[in-house]
XYZ file of C-alpha atoms in Angstrom:
285
model
C -2.507 -10.892 12.205
C 0.410 -10.559 9.768
C 3.655 -9.918 11.676
C 5.602 -9.656 8.425
C 3.253 -6.953 7.069
C 3.419 -5.028 10.345
C 7.236 -5.090 10.289
C 7.223 -4.020 6.619
C 5.052 -0.992 7.437
C 7.415 -0.073 10.297
C 10.270 0.280 7.791
C 8.121 1.851 5.065
C 8.190 5.552 4.147
C 4.574 6.702 3.994
C 4.972 10.477 4.200
C 2.276 11.051 6.803
C 2.484 9.932 10.434
C -1.274 9.488 10.914
C -1.552 7.537 7.667
C 1.358 5.314 8.718
C -0.370 4.545 12.037
C -3.545 3.596 10.161
C -1.582 1.484 7.656
C 0.171 -0.379 10.472
C -3.201 -0.986 12.153
C -4.549 -2.438 8.886
C -1.471 -4.668 8.611
C -2.113 -5.925 12.150
C -5.677 -6.838 11.170
C -4.849 -8.570 7.870
C -5.330 -12.342 7.951
C -2.266 -14.047 6.455
C -4.224 -17.059 5.217
C -7.350 -15.417 3.749
C -5.988 -11.936 3.040
C -9.091 -10.440 4.654
C -8.588 -7.060 6.309
C -11.812 -5.410 7.392
C -11.531 -3.516 10.690
C -14.179 -0.871 11.276
C -13.342 2.826 11.421
C -14.165 2.762 15.137
C -11.657 -0.052 15.703
C -8.938 1.773 13.760
C -9.612 5.008 15.668
C -9.491 3.150 18.986
C -6.208 1.367 18.302
C -4.413 4.340 16.714
C -5.854 6.894 19.182
C -6.885 9.098 16.254
C -10.317 10.633 15.801
C -12.516 9.165 13.069
C -12.181 12.263 10.868
C -8.406 11.854 10.855
C -8.790 8.107 10.180
C -10.944 8.792 7.106
C -8.439 11.367 5.823
C -5.585 8.903 6.394
C -7.426 6.131 4.504
C -8.072 8.504 1.583
C -4.377 9.512 1.606
C -3.236 5.858 1.606
C -5.595 5.060 -1.254
C -4.375 8.035 -3.327
C -0.746 7.025 -2.724
C -1.459 3.435 -3.752
C -0.803 1.798 -0.378
C -4.343 0.379 -0.098
C -7.393 -0.383 -2.203
C -10.869 -0.360 -0.668
C -13.402 -3.086 -1.492
C -17.005 -2.679 -0.367
C -18.384 -5.881 1.155
C -22.015 -6.734 0.333
C -22.977 -8.318 3.662
C -21.150 -5.924 5.926
C -20.958 -2.166 6.207
C -17.191 -2.171 6.749
C -14.663 -2.167 3.890
C -12.160 -4.842 2.982
C -8.703 -3.333 2.488
C -6.202 -4.757 0.005
C -2.693 -3.712 1.058
C 0.174 -2.755 -1.248
C 3.264 -2.402 0.940
C 5.836 -1.640 -1.737
C 7.822 1.572 -1.255
C 6.553 4.229 -3.728
C 10.036 5.758 -3.846
C 11.215 2.726 -5.835
C 9.163 4.047 -8.724
C 11.358 7.134 -8.781
C 14.572 5.161 -9.398
C 13.840 4.662 -13.080
C 13.126 0.939 -12.822
C 9.779 1.158 -14.549
C 7.410 3.540 -16.346
C 3.742 3.363 -17.191
C 4.099 2.931 -20.952
C 7.523 1.399 -21.136
C 10.578 0.518 -19.089
C 13.839 2.186 -18.227
C 16.885 0.237 -17.092
C 20.402 1.682 -16.690
C 19.508 4.789 -18.705
C 18.188 2.757 -21.706
C 14.527 3.371 -22.566
C 12.316 0.873 -24.339
C 9.454 2.334 -26.391
C 6.623 -0.262 -26.439
C 5.018 1.366 -29.505
C 8.038 1.190 -31.826
C 10.011 -1.563 -30.125
C 13.061 0.708 -30.432
C 15.687 0.824 -27.726
C 17.223 4.271 -27.230
C 20.549 4.483 -25.434
C 21.736 8.079 -24.815
C 25.366 6.919 -24.801
C 25.269 5.056 -28.153
C 27.604 6.647 -30.694
C 29.396 8.762 -28.085
C 32.588 8.195 -26.191
C 32.377 7.891 -22.432
C 33.823 10.946 -20.726
C 33.469 9.787 -17.116
C 36.902 8.193 -16.820
C 38.553 11.186 -18.559
C 37.018 13.650 -16.096
C 38.065 11.528 -13.113
C 41.627 11.280 -14.406
C 41.857 15.044 -15.001
C 40.570 15.888 -11.509
C 42.960 13.432 -9.867
C 45.914 14.876 -11.822
C 45.092 18.434 -10.717
C 44.833 17.359 -7.078
C 48.196 15.596 -7.214
C 49.918 18.574 -8.901
C 48.629 21.014 -6.272
C 49.689 18.740 -3.418
C 53.203 18.354 -4.790
C 53.652 22.125 -5.380
C 52.557 23.147 -1.841
C 55.322 24.875 0.191
C 57.113 22.735 2.760
C 56.570 25.276 5.589
C 52.875 25.318 4.926
C 52.746 21.556 5.214
C 54.675 21.680 8.501
C 52.483 24.384 10.023
C 49.220 22.784 8.909
C 47.082 21.593 11.805
C 47.233 17.875 12.446
C 43.841 16.234 12.079
C 42.894 13.728 14.710
C 41.381 10.743 12.947
C 40.336 9.111 16.183
C 36.824 9.953 17.283
C 34.067 8.206 19.129
C 30.556 7.758 17.837
C 27.909 7.824 20.533
C 24.411 6.521 20.050
C 21.552 8.890 20.887
C 20.280 8.246 24.362
C 16.592 7.437 24.417
C 14.569 8.833 27.248
C 13.611 6.113 29.702
C 9.863 5.506 29.733
C 7.970 5.434 32.994
C 6.173 2.178 33.940
C 2.855 3.801 33.013
C 4.197 4.821 29.597
C 5.556 1.316 28.979
C 2.188 -0.206 29.906
C 0.423 2.195 27.541
C 2.830 1.288 24.738
C 2.298 -2.455 25.286
C -1.487 -2.014 25.429
C -1.641 -0.661 21.861
C -0.408 -3.846 20.166
C -2.362 -7.015 20.956
C -0.540 -10.242 19.875
C -3.722 -11.961 18.704
C -2.144 -15.120 17.268
C 0.088 -15.672 20.295
C -2.923 -15.410 22.596
C -4.832 -17.885 20.449
C -1.879 -20.288 20.628
C -1.826 -19.909 24.433
C -5.553 -20.682 24.570
C -4.984 -23.905 22.606
C -2.005 -24.841 24.773
C -3.685 -24.248 28.135
C -7.245 -25.296 27.284
C -7.127 -28.260 24.886
C -10.480 -29.448 26.269
C -12.345 -26.392 24.964
C -13.441 -25.794 21.348
C -10.452 -24.778 19.190
C -10.293 -21.534 17.234
C -10.655 -22.224 13.525
C -11.428 -18.748 12.158
C -10.558 -15.486 13.917
C -11.246 -12.745 11.392
C -14.500 -11.080 12.435
C -14.172 -7.567 13.814
C -16.105 -8.418 16.990
C -13.751 -11.263 17.932
C -10.593 -9.314 17.130
C -11.814 -6.186 18.906
C -12.922 -8.067 22.042
C -9.566 -9.786 22.428
C -7.702 -6.524 21.778
C -9.888 -4.746 24.348
C -9.185 -7.347 27.052
C -5.434 -7.102 26.304
C -5.565 -3.311 26.521
C -7.529 -3.340 29.790
C -5.245 -5.843 31.479
C -2.078 -4.117 30.211
C -3.115 -0.879 31.876
C -4.614 -2.519 34.978
C -1.747 -4.951 35.612
C 0.972 -2.655 34.281
C 2.498 -4.890 31.595
C 6.062 -3.706 30.948
C 6.493 -5.917 27.896
C 4.581 -8.267 25.641
C 6.079 -11.181 27.586
C 4.444 -9.869 30.780
C 1.081 -9.847 29.047
C 1.468 -13.348 27.645
C 2.445 -14.634 31.086
C -0.684 -13.058 32.611
C -3.008 -14.580 30.012
C -1.356 -17.964 30.385
C -2.189 -17.910 34.097
C -5.687 -16.642 33.249
C -6.352 -19.527 30.830
C -5.036 -21.999 33.410
C -7.475 -20.437 35.909
C -10.310 -21.000 33.409
C -9.250 -24.652 33.159
C -9.871 -25.105 36.900
C -13.577 -24.270 36.506
C -15.634 -27.449 36.086
C -18.552 -25.395 34.781
C -16.543 -23.653 32.042
C -14.886 -26.941 31.052
C -18.278 -28.608 30.513
C -18.080 -30.938 33.524
C -21.260 -29.695 35.260
C -24.722 -30.728 34.065
C -27.417 -28.086 34.057
C -31.067 -28.618 35.046
C -32.017 -29.784 31.563
C -29.172 -32.327 31.612
C -27.029 -30.473 29.117
C -23.533 -29.120 29.723
C -21.931 -25.836 28.746
C -18.404 -25.388 27.423
C -16.820 -21.980 27.036
C -14.739 -20.971 24.014
C -12.325 -18.107 23.367
C -14.993 -15.869 21.831
C -17.246 -16.310 24.903
C -14.367 -15.883 27.351
C -13.191 -12.569 25.845
C -16.565 -10.845 25.989
C -16.418 -8.062 28.580
C -19.099 -9.334 30.992
C -17.923 -12.942 30.874
C -14.280 -11.948 31.335
C -15.123 -9.922 34.450
C -17.201 -12.736 35.937
C -14.372 -15.215 35.402
C -11.933 -12.869 37.176
C -14.456 -12.549 40.013
C -14.655 -16.382 40.369
C -18.356 -16.431 39.458
C -17.900 -19.715 37.581
C -15.512 -21.425 39.993
C -17.846 -21.848 42.947
C -20.522 -23.803 41.087
């Protein structure tokens, strides 16, 4: 997950609310180290709470606007998305053109190599206009009648700015808001911290792994009523510590064939295994 990309999208003007939700979801799924970003349409629809038809329209919109580029992967039916999180409005400020460049009103023609400045050979009139306007304002102020100045209403320069009051969310609404954004990397770090005896996570980019962890976060957020991300991280820390108290899951119990089993994060976050752990199915062995 790329926190920097997600924050960039939050501040970005996209021009379409559904497309912005999809773009932020893609940013959440992008791997900072490999650059891979390949969530399925079902995963995007689930996390953004949009239907798949709207998701496809949003992806097409983002591609037309230049925010993303789709790459078809040979070994997988899902696309890989290359993100371009620069603000398209910057292109309207005259900083660049397709066939040349424009800086400070000076255009550079790449074919002729000629630089055209619209102000070359002409005197600047900006300062003259400013001076004329200021002179007129001063003359009118000085010629105003004294009685008019005395009877003019006195403006009160003291005023108070008040910030808009946001409507307080209910606990259920807060839990729903927290459930939509799974802090994948923070949960992986907690797993390593609490369960150093289990296999470490080396790669966490496949859609199945990411979706399973996000699903467990969403389920627990709604079931336990997380009011903040910190509440969720505290719950999963206690959950991982609970896993560490199972001799079977930690590979300390030999099976009939003499081998031992050790759980890992991918196995733990599968729906059936997660439920059995919560039900103490592996702690009484």
